[in-house]
Amino acid sequence: PFAACALCSVGFDSELSDTGRRQLQKVEPICKSLLPQLQAVLHSPLQRAAETAHELFGERGYDKANIVAHVHKGVQWLPMECLIEQTFGEHVEEPGFNVFAGPRVHKAGLTSSQTLRSRIEQFLEFAWDCEWERIAVVGHSLWFRAMVAVASANEEDSCVRSLTNASVWRLTFSPPAESGGTPRLLKRELITKPEDFDSSDSDS
């Protein structure tokens, strides 16, 4: 019964928790300081990710009606379906359905889901080919762990075992090895994270 409930809860479009909002308040000043450097903010359209994006890089007072593409103060805002957390079907492709094993359980970046890998690769190709060079991407920790692995030259050595909620990273990419290929992760740097982060709470 537990496994069934855990799997059926995948992809639930929940709002930010009170803990999540407190974590955002601690990293918001640094994110706001980065805003003048940004050309675009891309985010998952799920409520907690959209709210996170607007709290960190937008105006206070999140409004669900703002989950649409728009330009604000010269910065392009774009909700993207490819940034949502793992879907039900993608969890089924993971060992143990991501309930008894898999990256959600073991906090490893490697994913066995070809569907998830495909949409991550499509996003990376889009991000490389688009007109923007400095982009904020707001989404879900499991997606980001998988993305780091997919974009790394050696996936086995690239695993990010724990991505803290509300942590902010700067990722630098190098050109694809061939035309139409996936850009490679060149460097990753932790900018900030909530100091009182609880490592048991790092799913999104």
PDB file of C-alpha atoms in Angstrom, residues 56-127:
ATOM      1  CA  LEU A  56      13.496  34.783  -6.181  1.00  0.00           C
ATOM      2  CA  PHE A  57      13.695  36.677  -9.461  1.00  0.00           C
ATOM      3  CA  GLY A  58      10.385  38.511  -9.833  1.00  0.00           C
ATOM      4  CA  GLU A  59       8.123  40.761  -7.840  1.00  0.00           C
ATOM      5  CA  ARG A  60       6.734  39.774  -4.455  1.00  0.00           C
ATOM      6  CA  GLY A  61       3.163  38.565  -4.486  1.00  0.00           C
ATOM      7  CA  TYR A  62       3.048  35.437  -6.625  1.00  0.00           C
ATOM      8  CA  ASP A  63      -0.030  35.163  -8.848  1.00  0.00           C
ATOM      9  CA  LYS A  64      -0.961  31.899 -10.570  1.00  0.00           C
ATOM     10  CA  ALA A  65      -2.073  33.960 -13.556  1.00  0.00           C
ATOM     11  CA  ASN A  66       1.611  34.821 -14.147  1.00  0.00           C
ATOM     12  CA  ILE A  67       2.464  31.268 -15.233  1.00  0.00           C
ATOM     13  CA  VAL A  68       2.598  32.418 -18.851  1.00  0.00           C
ATOM     14  CA  ALA A  69       5.379  33.572 -21.141  1.00  0.00           C
ATOM     15  CA  HIS A  70       6.000  37.289 -20.677  1.00  0.00           C
ATOM     16  CA  VAL A  71       8.739  39.916 -20.532  1.00  0.00           C
ATOM     17  CA  HIS A  72       9.295  41.746 -17.248  1.00  0.00           C
ATOM     18  CA  LYS A  73      11.823  44.577 -16.955  1.00  0.00           C
ATOM     19  CA  GLY A  74      13.653  43.336 -20.040  1.00  0.00           C
ATOM     20  CA  VAL A  75      13.867  39.714 -18.833  1.00  0.00           C
ATOM     21  CA  GLN A  76      12.023  36.956 -20.704  1.00  0.00           C
ATOM     22  CA  TRP A  77       9.970  34.656 -18.451  1.00  0.00           C
ATOM     23  CA  LEU A  78       9.101  31.276 -19.900  1.00  0.00           C
ATOM     24  CA  PRO A  79       7.362  28.296 -18.230  1.00  0.00           C
ATOM     25  CA  MET A  80       8.551  25.057 -19.879  1.00  0.00           C
ATOM     26  CA  GLU A  81       6.908  21.644 -19.628  1.00  0.00           C
ATOM     27  CA  CYS A  82      10.265  19.927 -20.156  1.00  0.00           C
ATOM     28  CA  LEU A  83      11.370  21.239 -16.741  1.00  0.00           C
ATOM     29  CA  ILE A  84       8.657  19.498 -14.710  1.00  0.00           C
ATOM     30  CA  GLU A  85       9.680  16.856 -12.203  1.00  0.00           C
ATOM     31  CA  GLN A  86       9.677  13.199 -13.234  1.00  0.00           C
ATOM     32  CA  THR A  87       6.323  12.070 -14.552  1.00  0.00           C
ATOM     33  CA  PHE A  88       4.522   8.877 -13.541  1.00  0.00           C
ATOM     34  CA  GLY A  89       5.692   7.119 -16.710  1.00  0.00           C
ATOM     35  CA  GLU A  90       9.312   8.175 -16.144  1.00  0.00           C
ATOM     36  CA  HIS A  91       9.246   6.858 -12.575  1.00  0.00           C
ATOM     37  CA  VAL A  92       8.012   3.513 -13.902  1.00  0.00           C
ATOM     38  CA  GLU A  93      11.143   3.363 -16.095  1.00  0.00           C
ATOM     39  CA  GLU A  94      13.412   3.673 -13.031  1.00  0.00           C
ATOM     40  CA  PRO A  95      14.647   0.706 -10.936  1.00  0.00           C
ATOM     41  CA  GLY A  96      12.085  -0.066  -8.238  1.00  0.00           C
ATOM     42  CA  PHE A  97       9.815   2.557  -9.795  1.00  0.00           C
ATOM     43  CA  ASN A  98      11.813   5.164  -7.814  1.00  0.00           C
ATOM     44  CA  VAL A  99      10.050   3.876  -4.692  1.00  0.00           C
ATOM     45  CA  PHE A 100      12.315   0.977  -3.645  1.00  0.00           C
ATOM     46  CA  ALA A 101      15.353   2.022  -5.695  1.00  0.00           C
ATOM     47  CA  GLY A 102      16.352   4.539  -8.347  1.00  0.00           C
ATOM     48  CA  PRO A 103      17.641   8.135  -8.177  1.00  0.00           C
ATOM     49  CA  ARG A 104      14.850   9.416  -5.905  1.00  0.00           C
ATOM     50  CA  VAL A 105      15.766   6.822  -3.265  1.00  0.00           C
ATOM     51  CA  HIS A 106      19.552   6.809  -3.578  1.00  0.00           C
ATOM     52  CA  LYS A 107      19.915  10.534  -4.416  1.00  0.00           C
ATOM     53  CA  ALA A 108      22.121   9.752  -7.405  1.00  0.00           C
ATOM     54  CA  GLY A 109      21.974  11.745 -10.596  1.00  0.00           C
ATOM     55  CA  LEU A 110      21.968   8.780 -12.950  1.00  0.00           C
ATOM     56  CA  THR A 111      18.587   8.021 -14.473  1.00  0.00           C
ATOM     57  CA  SER A 112      17.437   4.889 -16.270  1.00  0.00           C
ATOM     58  CA  SER A 113      14.471   6.693 -17.797  1.00  0.00           C
ATOM     59  CA  GLN A 114      15.089   7.274 -21.487  1.00  0.00           C
ATOM     60  CA  THR A 115      12.049   9.549 -21.581  1.00  0.00           C
ATOM     61  CA  LEU A 116      13.478  11.836 -18.903  1.00  0.00           C
ATOM     62  CA  ARG A 117      16.900  11.755 -20.529  1.00  0.00           C
ATOM     63  CA  SER A 118      15.368  12.712 -23.869  1.00  0.00           C
ATOM     64  CA  ARG A 119      13.556  15.774 -22.558  1.00  0.00           C
ATOM     65  CA  ILE A 120      16.654  16.892 -20.653  1.00  0.00           C
ATOM     66  CA  GLU A 121      18.711  16.614 -23.837  1.00  0.00           C
ATOM     67  CA  GLN A 122      16.041  18.561 -25.742  1.00  0.00           C
ATOM     68  CA  PHE A 123      16.150  21.303 -23.112  1.00  0.00           C
ATOM     69  CA  LEU A 124      19.953  21.506 -23.207  1.00  0.00           C
ATOM     70  CA  GLU A 125      19.918  21.789 -26.995  1.00  0.00           C
ATOM     71  CA  PHE A 126      17.249  24.498 -26.801  1.00  0.00           C
ATOM     72  CA  ALA A 127      19.172  26.425 -24.138  1.00  0.00           C
TER      73      ALA A 127
END
